[in-house]
Amino acid sequence: MEAYYILIVSFLFLLAISLLIVGVSNDAVNFLNSAIGSKAASFKMILTIAALGVLIGATFSNGMMEVARKGIFNPEQFAFSEIMVIFLAVMLTNILLLDFFNTIALPTSTTISIVFGILGAATAVTVVKISGPGSQDSLETYINMESSVLIIVGIFLSIVIAFNAGMIIQWVVRLLFTFNLGKTYRYWAGIWGGIAITVILYFLLIKGAKGSTLVTEEMLSFIKANTARILLFSFAGWTLIFQILIYFTRFNILKITVLVGTFALAMAFAGNDLVNFIGVPLAGFESFKAFMASGSADAGGLRMESLLEPVNTPIFFLIASGLIMVLTLRYSGKARAVTATTIDLSRQDEGSERFASSSLARFIVRKSIEISIGATKITPRAVSGFLKKRFESQETKGEKQEKLAFDLVRASVNLVVASILIAIGTSLKLPLSTTYVTFMVAMGTSLADGAWGRDSAVYRITGVLTVIGGWFFTAFIAFLASFIIAFAIFFGKLPAILFLIGVSLFIMIRTHIFHNKRSRKEYVEHDEVITASYEMLRSCDEQVKRSVTRVSKLLYLTYHNFSKEKHKELKNLRKESRHLVKEVKELQQDLPNTLRKFEENDLVSGHHYVQIVTYMKEMSNSLAHIVQPAFYHLDNNHAFDREQYDRIKEFNNLMGEFFSFVLTLLQNRDYDNMDELVSRRDEMISMANDILLNRIRILKKIKKGVKVSVTYIEMLSETRNLLLHVVQLVKADAKLLQSINTQEDLIIEEVLEQE
């Protein structure tokens, strides 16, 4: 029996280490995005400051451990064996949920996962207990309903509070600073910096110190007695120091504010979220120690009153957890990802959008525009003109500016407001979600800054709604999964535990492999985006070859599997063709941002680049319209005749030869054979026309096979269009290559002239 529970406790701690690593890797973006997006410092400097905040914040988590021990359920009503079932189910649920949301690339909340996981597992065990013979207890006897409702309401209320706080504070700060920092920086940066540092000091030192094992009662008493004086001296001192730096140096005060905010948010993250990773295992460890100290051999008879007693978490556990989080922050490839959901949805410029529009988002934008027009009509012109001028974006002419997701003003507001809200929740021992707070603050500040313009609002709102919907989905699945897993462990005992452990290990390994692949892909894509226009053109040339290769393969397999009536294979081909359409669409949506990278002497190359992307889009769309009718025909179990089977097979083989010629031409860059390419294309189109004509004759003669005839007509018609687009794509690529060679000649000439 003792070995059985030692195994459970050991596995709880192994899961805790895994959650520390995976959780920090995913949540690090919450406190790194603002500093990285505004480029307040080098990446290494930002990581160092964040790591220091995480390490210090880990020592402030002690009070939050109460939530895991007794915040959701009444531990005195559960036996030791039942408590261990609850804790193990919660940790397994966290692993499974984290893997799922990592797979679909949506941010989730470990706070929501653990709160609803505990609620689900405790409810499952409670249902078993109260459904037993002779039981007269109710659900309220075992579940702390009042505390649970308070915690749940606090979590979801934080979404509304964070969004509105970020929007209001950003609006006020932007009204003072405007986008033209050259004129307002000297007047407001010192004051804003003093306010920011002071409020961070108040919430992270005065409020946060209360839960730390490193702060004595005498120190707390002194802080409480002199709170007002400390804050006054802090504001006056920092404001004075910042104003001196502004007038006599070129030091950017806003960068200091952003870096301090990064430290504060990292500290608040560690102080608030550490309970999500080690709170449950520590509670399980305390329960195991109580069981061993009792000397009882009956794990089902020992009540867990010991969990009601206040426990100071050993500083060793907190420091060890902090070190694991710091090492993860330093070495995890996922923590280095810059292009995260928050930046995509809050960046100031428009361009390629991660999410598509939705009917609800379009409705919200339409109504918002109507309200805005109505408000403008009743607002005095002087007031509306003043506000418009203060919020008008100023573009610097002449000198090329470094492209940022947003400026230092918004970055500082993001970090300061988010750290304040999270620190308040930590000091009140409410398990607020750092993901929710930081995300919604960023969304509120971006809305106040006018980042959601009419060209991007529907996509941004769809993204926000998708993320929030995922949060509610997290709550539901955490409760349900933990409920089911607790049932399985309760009745399945050791075999069920071993099976679930095996499943969890498999999922953890798969998640690690998946994230490594995705991180490498995102790094390559990001690296391609930031290259110079010359290198970008070369990359485009390679992308043309890859696209033609994929289209050739998918087209051949479509006709082949359609003729063989292979439904499953066509279903996969439809999925691949849609994925190709999506990739090319993202390239087209990002055209404005890409074209901005071209120099003045690259405008002709930029024109060729636009042509290539356009023809790639048309080519991928034609392919999708070929695959779709073929799949629908088989999916609806329509009849298939063999009248033109041999002719279609021959056409498909010749199509393969045509694309082989196209790829050879592209690889060798032998564009002198363009006439032969056009001739081969015309032969293929002529053959497609013959097949279509014969299909019409067959249809008139036998007066059946209507469905398959319609399918053939759709496929072959789109194939003709695809052939036209492929040739146009090759011609555009030839012009692009000529432009690249011209640039190379110009570079050589410039070098020779300098010598």
mmCIF file of N, CA, C and O in Angstrom, residues 191-274:
data_model
loop_
_atom_site.group_PDB
_atom_site.id
_atom_site.type_symbol
_atom_site.label_atom_id
_atom_site.label_comp_id
_atom_site.label_asym_id
_atom_site.label_seq_id
_atom_site.Cartn_x
_atom_site.Cartn_y
_atom_site.Cartn_z
ATOM 1 N N ILE A 191 7.026 61.832 -15.827
ATOM 2 C CA ILE A 191 5.870 61.640 -14.939
ATOM 3 C C ILE A 191 5.298 60.237 -15.099
ATOM 4 O O ILE A 191 5.000 59.555 -14.100
ATOM 5 N N TRP A 192 5.116 59.800 -16.344
ATOM 6 C CA TRP A 192 4.584 58.463 -16.575
ATOM 7 C C TRP A 192 5.524 57.394 -16.018
ATOM 8 O O TRP A 192 5.081 56.409 -15.416
ATOM 9 N N GLY A 193 6.822 57.605 -16.204
ATOM 10 C CA GLY A 193 7.785 56.663 -15.647
ATOM 11 C C GLY A 193 7.710 56.611 -14.134
ATOM 12 O O GLY A 193 7.773 55.527 -13.533
ATOM 13 N N GLY A 194 7.579 57.763 -13.468
ATOM 14 C CA GLY A 194 7.450 57.794 -12.012
ATOM 15 C C GLY A 194 6.202 57.078 -11.539
ATOM 16 O O GLY A 194 6.229 56.324 -10.553
ATOM 17 N N ILE A 195 5.080 57.294 -12.236
ATOM 18 C CA ILE A 195 3.826 56.613 -11.879
ATOM 19 C C ILE A 195 3.976 55.108 -12.065
ATOM 20 O O ILE A 195 3.582 54.310 -11.194
ATOM 21 N N ALA A 196 4.544 54.707 -13.191
ATOM 22 C CA ALA A 196 4.672 53.283 -13.491
ATOM 23 C C ALA A 196 5.535 52.575 -12.458
ATOM 24 O O ALA A 196 5.160 51.518 -11.925
ATOM 25 N N ILE A 197 6.694 53.132 -12.163
ATOM 26 C CA ILE A 197 7.586 52.495 -11.197
ATOM 27 C C ILE A 197 6.942 52.451 -9.818
ATOM 28 O O ILE A 197 7.069 51.468 -9.077
ATOM 29 N N THR A 198 6.210 53.496 -9.456
ATOM 30 C CA THR A 198 5.594 53.562 -8.127
ATOM 31 C C THR A 198 4.502 52.519 -7.962
ATOM 32 O O THR A 198 4.445 51.822 -6.933
ATOM 33 N N VAL A 199 3.627 52.399 -8.951
ATOM 34 C CA VAL A 199 2.543 51.418 -8.812
ATOM 35 C C VAL A 199 3.088 49.995 -8.849
ATOM 36 O O VAL A 199 2.570 49.099 -8.155
ATOM 37 N N ILE A 200 4.130 49.769 -9.626
ATOM 38 C CA ILE A 200 4.751 48.441 -9.648
ATOM 39 C C ILE A 200 5.371 48.135 -8.285
ATOM 40 O O ILE A 200 5.235 47.026 -7.750
ATOM 41 N N LEU A 201 6.028 49.124 -7.710
ATOM 42 C CA LEU A 201 6.624 48.957 -6.380
ATOM 43 C C LEU A 201 5.551 48.640 -5.351
ATOM 44 O O LEU A 201 5.723 47.765 -4.499
ATOM 45 N N TYR A 202 4.424 49.325 -5.431
ATOM 46 C CA TYR A 202 3.356 49.122 -4.449
ATOM 47 C C TYR A 202 2.778 47.710 -4.534
ATOM 48 O O TYR A 202 2.684 47.000 -3.528
ATOM 49 N N PHE A 203 2.406 47.292 -5.714
ATOM 50 C CA PHE A 203 1.723 46.010 -5.831
ATOM 51 C C PHE A 203 2.648 44.810 -5.751
ATOM 52 O O PHE A 203 2.245 43.751 -5.284
ATOM 53 N N LEU A 204 3.886 44.958 -6.182
ATOM 54 C CA LEU A 204 4.783 43.808 -6.162
ATOM 55 C C LEU A 204 5.617 43.715 -4.893
ATOM 56 O O LEU A 204 6.028 42.628 -4.507
ATOM 57 N N LEU A 205 5.859 44.827 -4.229
ATOM 58 C CA LEU A 205 6.641 44.781 -2.996
ATOM 59 C C LEU A 205 5.727 44.788 -1.785
ATOM 60 O O LEU A 205 5.749 43.885 -0.953
ATOM 61 N N ILE A 206 4.876 45.788 -1.693
ATOM 62 C CA ILE A 206 4.037 45.928 -0.504
ATOM 63 C C ILE A 206 2.964 44.847 -0.458
ATOM 64 O O ILE A 206 2.780 44.189 0.560
ATOM 65 N N LYS A 207 2.248 44.626 -1.562
ATOM 66 C CA LYS A 207 1.206 43.605 -1.580
ATOM 67 C C LYS A 207 1.802 42.207 -1.689
ATOM 68 O O LYS A 207 1.397 41.288 -0.990
ATOM 69 N N GLY A 208 2.778 42.039 -2.587
ATOM 70 C CA GLY A 208 3.331 40.708 -2.812
ATOM 71 C C GLY A 208 4.179 40.195 -1.679
ATOM 72 O O GLY A 208 4.274 38.992 -1.464
ATOM 73 N N ALA A 209 4.791 41.075 -0.923
ATOM 74 C CA ALA A 209 5.674 40.649 0.167
ATOM 75 C C ALA A 209 4.929 39.887 1.241
ATOM 76 O O ALA A 209 5.508 39.099 1.987
ATOM 77 N N LYS A 210 3.622 40.090 1.322
ATOM 78 C CA LYS A 210 2.825 39.458 2.373
ATOM 79 C C LYS A 210 2.863 37.939 2.286
ATOM 80 O O LYS A 210 2.796 37.242 3.294
ATOM 81 N N GLY A 211 2.968 37.385 1.101
ATOM 82 C CA GLY A 211 2.936 35.932 0.969
ATOM 83 C C GLY A 211 4.294 35.283 0.974
ATOM 84 O O GLY A 211 4.385 34.068 0.897
ATOM 85 N N SER A 212 5.372 36.064 1.046
ATOM 86 C CA SER A 212 6.705 35.498 0.929
ATOM 87 C C SER A 212 7.220 34.999 2.267
ATOM 88 O O SER A 212 6.997 35.603 3.323
ATOM 89 N N THR A 213 7.951 33.893 2.216
ATOM 90 C CA THR A 213 8.580 33.355 3.419
ATOM 91 C C THR A 213 9.861 34.113 3.761
ATOM 92 O O THR A 213 10.444 33.897 4.824
ATOM 93 N N LEU A 214 10.308 35.009 2.887
ATOM 94 C CA LEU A 214 11.548 35.746 3.111
ATOM 95 C C LEU A 214 11.329 37.067 3.839
ATOM 96 O O LEU A 214 12.294 37.707 4.259
ATOM 97 N N VAL A 215 10.078 37.485 3.986
ATOM 98 C CA VAL A 215 9.770 38.769 4.618
ATOM 99 C C VAL A 215 9.256 38.516 6.033
ATOM 100 O O VAL A 215 8.280 37.779 6.236
ATOM 101 N N THR A 216 9.916 39.125 7.020
ATOM 102 C CA THR A 216 9.537 38.926 8.416
ATOM 103 C C THR A 216 8.332 39.785 8.781
ATOM 104 O O THR A 216 7.965 40.715 8.058
ATOM 105 N N GLU A 217 7.736 39.474 9.945
ATOM 106 C CA GLU A 217 6.591 40.241 10.414
ATOM 107 C C GLU A 217 6.980 41.687 10.712
ATOM 108 O O GLU A 217 6.199 42.614 10.508
ATOM 109 N N GLU A 218 8.224 41.895 11.209
ATOM 110 C CA GLU A 218 8.679 43.258 11.513
ATOM 111 C C GLU A 218 8.779 44.089 10.235
ATOM 112 O O GLU A 218 8.388 45.265 10.212
ATOM 113 N N MET A 219 9.269 43.481 9.177
ATOM 114 C CA MET A 219 9.373 44.196 7.910
ATOM 115 C C MET A 219 7.993 44.540 7.365
ATOM 116 O O MET A 219 7.763 45.642 6.868
ATOM 117 N N LEU A 220 7.053 43.603 7.475
ATOM 118 C CA LEU A 220 5.702 43.865 7.011
ATOM 119 C C LEU A 220 5.059 44.998 7.804
ATOM 120 O O LEU A 220 4.364 45.855 7.236
ATOM 121 N N SER A 221 5.268 45.000 9.117
ATOM 122 C CA SER A 221 4.685 46.049 9.960
ATOM 123 C C SER A 221 5.233 47.412 9.580
ATOM 124 O O SER A 221 4.496 48.408 9.520
ATOM 125 N N PHE A 222 6.534 47.484 9.319
ATOM 126 C CA PHE A 222 7.139 48.760 8.934
ATOM 127 C C PHE A 222 6.577 49.238 7.596
ATOM 128 O O PHE A 222 6.276 50.427 7.423
ATOM 129 N N ILE A 223 6.425 48.295 6.618
ATOM 130 C CA ILE A 223 5.904 48.658 5.295
ATOM 131 C C ILE A 223 4.477 49.173 5.407
ATOM 132 O O ILE A 223 4.103 50.187 4.799
ATOM 133 N N LYS A 224 3.633 48.477 6.189
ATOM 134 C CA LYS A 224 2.245 48.893 6.344
ATOM 135 C C LYS A 224 2.141 50.264 6.994
ATOM 136 O O LYS A 224 1.307 51.099 6.611
ATOM 137 N N ALA A 225 2.970 50.527 7.993
ATOM 138 C CA ALA A 225 2.894 51.791 8.725
ATOM 139 C C ALA A 225 3.371 52.972 7.890
ATOM 140 O O ALA A 225 2.993 54.121 8.157
ATOM 141 N N ASN A 226 4.204 52.701 6.886
ATOM 142 C CA ASN A 226 4.798 53.799 6.110
ATOM 143 C C ASN A 226 4.465 53.698 4.624
ATOM 144 O O ASN A 226 5.220 54.182 3.781
ATOM 145 N N THR A 227 3.321 53.083 4.295
ATOM 146 C CA THR A 227 2.955 52.870 2.892
ATOM 147 C C THR A 227 2.856 54.178 2.117
ATOM 148 O O THR A 227 3.462 54.335 1.050
ATOM 149 N N ALA A 228 2.089 55.133 2.653
ATOM 150 C CA ALA A 228 1.885 56.398 1.946
ATOM 151 C C ALA A 228 3.202 57.129 1.736
ATOM 152 O O ALA A 228 3.459 57.692 0.659
ATOM 153 N N ARG A 229 4.040 57.136 2.758
ATOM 154 C CA ARG A 229 5.326 57.841 2.652
ATOM 155 C C ARG A 229 6.226 57.177 1.617
ATOM 156 O O ARG A 229 6.904 57.865 0.829
ATOM 157 N N ILE A 230 6.255 55.853 1.614
ATOM 158 C CA ILE A 230 7.086 55.131 0.644
ATOM 159 C C ILE A 230 6.647 55.444 -0.783
ATOM 160 O O ILE A 230 7.480 55.710 -1.665
ATOM 161 N N LEU A 231 5.342 55.436 -1.014
ATOM 162 C CA LEU A 231 4.831 55.705 -2.351
ATOM 163 C C LEU A 231 5.101 57.144 -2.776
ATOM 164 O O LEU A 231 5.460 57.402 -3.935
ATOM 165 N N LEU A 232 4.920 58.080 -1.866
ATOM 166 C CA LEU A 232 5.164 59.489 -2.191
ATOM 167 C C LEU A 232 6.620 59.730 -2.545
ATOM 168 O O LEU A 232 6.937 60.383 -3.551
ATOM 169 N N PHE A 233 7.517 59.204 -1.723
ATOM 170 C CA PHE A 233 8.943 59.375 -1.994
ATOM 171 C C PHE A 233 9.348 58.659 -3.285
ATOM 172 O O PHE A 233 10.205 59.145 -4.029
ATOM 173 N N SER A 234 8.727 57.496 -3.541
ATOM 174 C CA SER A 234 9.027 56.756 -4.765
ATOM 175 C C SER A 234 8.631 57.563 -5.997
ATOM 176 O O SER A 234 9.423 57.717 -6.932
ATOM 177 N N PHE A 235 7.401 58.089 -5.996
ATOM 178 C CA PHE A 235 6.933 58.856 -7.153
ATOM 179 C C PHE A 235 7.783 60.106 -7.374
ATOM 180 O O PHE A 235 8.232 60.380 -8.498
ATOM 181 N N ALA A 236 8.012 60.852 -6.296
ATOM 182 C CA ALA A 236 8.792 62.090 -6.423
ATOM 183 C C ALA A 236 10.226 61.790 -6.859
ATOM 184 O O ALA A 236 10.783 62.467 -7.744
ATOM 185 N N GLY A 237 10.813 60.771 -6.255
ATOM 186 C CA GLY A 237 12.212 60.453 -6.556
ATOM 187 C C GLY A 237 12.410 59.963 -7.977
ATOM 188 O O GLY A 237 13.278 60.462 -8.705
ATOM 189 N N TRP A 238 11.572 59.010 -8.393
ATOM 190 C CA TRP A 238 11.724 58.473 -9.740
ATOM 191 C C TRP A 238 11.388 59.502 -10.809
ATOM 192 O O TRP A 238 12.056 59.571 -11.846
ATOM 193 N N THR A 239 10.369 60.310 -10.554
ATOM 194 C CA THR A 239 10.020 61.356 -11.527
ATOM 195 C C THR A 239 11.166 62.342 -11.693
ATOM 196 O O THR A 239 11.511 62.741 -12.819
ATOM 197 N N LEU A 240 11.768 62.744 -10.583
ATOM 198 C CA LEU A 240 12.898 63.678 -10.636
ATOM 199 C C LEU A 240 14.090 63.067 -11.374
ATOM 200 O O LEU A 240 14.708 63.716 -12.233
ATOM 201 N N ILE A 241 14.391 61.824 -11.045
ATOM 202 C CA ILE A 241 15.516 61.149 -11.711
ATOM 203 C C ILE A 241 15.271 61.038 -13.217
ATOM 204 O O ILE A 241 16.166 61.324 -14.037
ATOM 205 N N PHE A 242 14.062 60.662 -13.587
ATOM 206 C CA PHE A 242 13.752 60.502 -15.005
ATOM 207 C C PHE A 242 13.802 61.835 -15.751
ATOM 208 O O PHE A 242 14.279 61.906 -16.887
ATOM 209 N N GLN A 243 13.289 62.889 -15.144
ATOM 210 C CA GLN A 243 13.324 64.198 -15.805
ATOM 211 C C GLN A 243 14.758 64.683 -15.997
ATOM 212 O O GLN A 243 15.087 65.279 -17.026
ATOM 213 N N ILE A 244 15.611 64.409 -15.026
ATOM 214 C CA ILE A 244 17.025 64.782 -15.170
ATOM 215 C C ILE A 244 17.655 64.011 -16.329
ATOM 216 O O ILE A 244 18.398 64.579 -17.152
ATOM 217 N N LEU A 245 17.357 62.716 -16.392
ATOM 218 C CA LEU A 245 17.893 61.905 -17.486
ATOM 219 C C LEU A 245 17.383 62.397 -18.846
ATOM 220 O O LEU A 245 18.121 62.398 -19.836
ATOM 221 N N ILE A 246 16.118 62.827 -18.896
ATOM 222 C CA ILE A 246 15.536 63.311 -20.152
ATOM 223 C C ILE A 246 16.223 64.582 -20.623
ATOM 224 O O ILE A 246 16.554 64.734 -21.804
ATOM 225 N N TYR A 247 16.451 65.514 -19.716
ATOM 226 C CA TYR A 247 17.005 66.819 -20.096
ATOM 227 C C TYR A 247 18.507 66.784 -20.358
ATOM 228 O O TYR A 247 19.015 67.586 -21.143
ATOM 229 N N PHE A 248 19.227 65.877 -19.690
ATOM 230 C CA PHE A 248 20.683 65.919 -19.788
ATOM 231 C C PHE A 248 21.292 64.707 -20.494
ATOM 232 O O PHE A 248 22.503 64.677 -20.700
ATOM 233 N N THR A 249 20.482 63.724 -20.827
ATOM 234 C CA THR A 249 20.998 62.546 -21.545
ATOM 235 C C THR A 249 20.030 62.179 -22.661
ATOM 236 O O THR A 249 18.952 62.744 -22.789
ATOM 237 N N ARG A 250 20.422 61.229 -23.443
ATOM 238 C CA ARG A 250 19.559 60.699 -24.494
ATOM 239 C C ARG A 250 18.971 59.346 -24.101
ATOM 240 O O ARG A 250 18.480 58.605 -24.936
ATOM 241 N N PHE A 251 19.022 59.055 -22.838
ATOM 242 C CA PHE A 251 18.509 57.777 -22.347
ATOM 243 C C PHE A 251 16.993 57.739 -22.484
ATOM 244 O O PHE A 251 16.309 58.687 -22.084
ATOM 245 N N ASN A 252 16.470 56.646 -23.042
ATOM 246 C CA ASN A 252 15.035 56.523 -23.270
ATOM 247 C C ASN A 252 14.351 55.998 -22.006
ATOM 248 O O ASN A 252 14.506 54.834 -21.633
ATOM 249 N N ILE A 253 13.582 56.865 -21.346
ATOM 250 C CA ILE A 253 12.902 56.496 -20.106
ATOM 251 C C ILE A 253 11.850 55.421 -20.351
ATOM 252 O O ILE A 253 11.621 54.551 -19.500
ATOM 253 N N LEU A 254 11.218 55.451 -21.493
ATOM 254 C CA LEU A 254 10.183 54.467 -21.788
ATOM 255 C C LEU A 254 10.758 53.052 -21.850
ATOM 256 O O LEU A 254 10.077 52.078 -21.501
ATOM 257 N N LYS A 255 12.005 52.942 -22.287
ATOM 258 C CA LYS A 255 12.636 51.623 -22.298
ATOM 259 C C LYS A 255 12.818 51.101 -20.878
ATOM 260 O O LYS A 255 12.621 49.905 -20.617
ATOM 261 N N ILE A 256 13.191 52.003 -19.962
ATOM 262 C CA ILE A 256 13.314 51.596 -18.556
ATOM 263 C C ILE A 256 11.970 51.109 -18.035
ATOM 264 O O ILE A 256 11.874 50.072 -17.360
ATOM 265 N N THR A 257 10.911 51.848 -18.359
ATOM 266 C CA THR A 257 9.573 51.480 -17.911
ATOM 267 C C THR A 257 9.171 50.115 -18.454
ATOM 268 O O THR A 257 8.607 49.284 -17.729
ATOM 269 N N VAL A 258 9.455 49.863 -19.741
ATOM 270 C CA VAL A 258 9.104 48.581 -20.350
ATOM 271 C C VAL A 258 9.890 47.441 -19.702
ATOM 272 O O VAL A 258 9.332 46.373 -19.401
ATOM 273 N N LEU A 259 11.165 47.648 -19.473
ATOM 274 C CA LEU A 259 11.983 46.591 -18.878
ATOM 275 C C LEU A 259 11.585 46.316 -17.430
ATOM 276 O O LEU A 259 11.547 45.159 -16.999
ATOM 277 N N VAL A 260 11.276 47.378 -16.682
ATOM 278 C CA VAL A 260 10.789 47.189 -15.312
ATOM 279 C C VAL A 260 9.436 46.484 -15.338
ATOM 280 O O VAL A 260 9.153 45.612 -14.502
ATOM 281 N N GLY A 261 8.591 46.855 -16.290
ATOM 282 C CA GLY A 261 7.306 46.187 -16.431
ATOM 283 C C GLY A 261 7.460 44.724 -16.794
ATOM 284 O O GLY A 261 6.704 43.864 -16.318
ATOM 285 N N THR A 262 8.454 44.407 -17.638
ATOM 286 C CA THR A 262 8.741 43.015 -17.966
ATOM 287 C C THR A 262 9.137 42.237 -16.724
ATOM 288 O O THR A 262 8.665 41.117 -16.488
ATOM 289 N N PHE A 263 10.012 42.852 -15.922
ATOM 290 C CA PHE A 263 10.412 42.231 -14.654
ATOM 291 C C PHE A 263 9.196 42.020 -13.751
ATOM 292 O O PHE A 263 9.019 40.951 -13.160
ATOM 293 N N ALA A 264 8.341 43.039 -13.660
ATOM 294 C CA ALA A 264 7.174 42.969 -12.777
ATOM 295 C C ALA A 264 6.200 41.891 -13.233
ATOM 296 O O ALA A 264 5.687 41.118 -12.413
ATOM 297 N N LEU A 265 5.956 41.818 -14.536
ATOM 298 C CA LEU A 265 4.999 40.839 -15.039
ATOM 299 C C LEU A 265 5.557 39.424 -14.929
ATOM 300 O O LEU A 265 4.814 38.479 -14.631
ATOM 301 N N ALA A 266 6.864 39.272 -15.150
ATOM 302 C CA ALA A 266 7.488 37.963 -14.956
ATOM 303 C C ALA A 266 7.402 37.541 -13.498
ATOM 304 O O ALA A 266 7.145 36.376 -13.176
ATOM 305 N N MET A 267 7.588 38.511 -12.606
ATOM 306 C CA MET A 267 7.496 38.240 -11.172
ATOM 307 C C MET A 267 6.062 37.883 -10.786
ATOM 308 O O MET A 267 5.815 36.939 -10.019
ATOM 309 N N ALA A 268 5.108 38.632 -11.321
ATOM 310 C CA ALA A 268 3.703 38.337 -11.041
ATOM 311 C C ALA A 268 3.299 36.992 -11.621
ATOM 312 O O ALA A 268 2.529 36.245 -11.012
ATOM 313 N N PHE A 269 3.825 36.663 -12.798
ATOM 314 C CA PHE A 269 3.539 35.369 -13.423
ATOM 315 C C PHE A 269 4.006 34.226 -12.533
ATOM 316 O O PHE A 269 3.258 33.278 -12.267
ATOM 317 N N ALA A 270 5.254 34.330 -12.053
ATOM 318 C CA ALA A 270 5.780 33.271 -11.196
ATOM 319 C C ALA A 270 5.023 33.208 -9.874
ATOM 320 O O ALA A 270 4.729 32.126 -9.352
ATOM 321 N N GLY A 271 4.677 34.374 -9.328
ATOM 322 C CA GLY A 271 3.966 34.399 -8.057
ATOM 323 C C GLY A 271 2.566 33.836 -8.160
ATOM 324 O O GLY A 271 2.061 33.216 -7.218
ATOM 325 N N ASN A 272 1.922 34.031 -9.296
ATOM 326 C CA ASN A 272 0.530 33.606 -9.451
ATOM 327 C C ASN A 272 0.413 32.214 -10.060
ATOM 328 O O ASN A 272 -0.422 31.421 -9.648
ATOM 329 N N ASP A 273 1.247 31.887 -11.049
ATOM 330 C CA ASP A 273 1.080 30.649 -11.800
ATOM 331 C C ASP A 273 1.869 29.473 -11.243
ATOM 332 O O ASP A 273 1.682 28.348 -11.689
ATOM 333 N N LEU A 274 2.765 29.722 -10.299
ATOM 334 C CA LEU A 274 3.545 28.623 -9.751
ATOM 335 C C LEU A 274 2.641 27.571 -9.107
ATOM 336 O O LEU A 274 2.929 26.376 -9.146
#
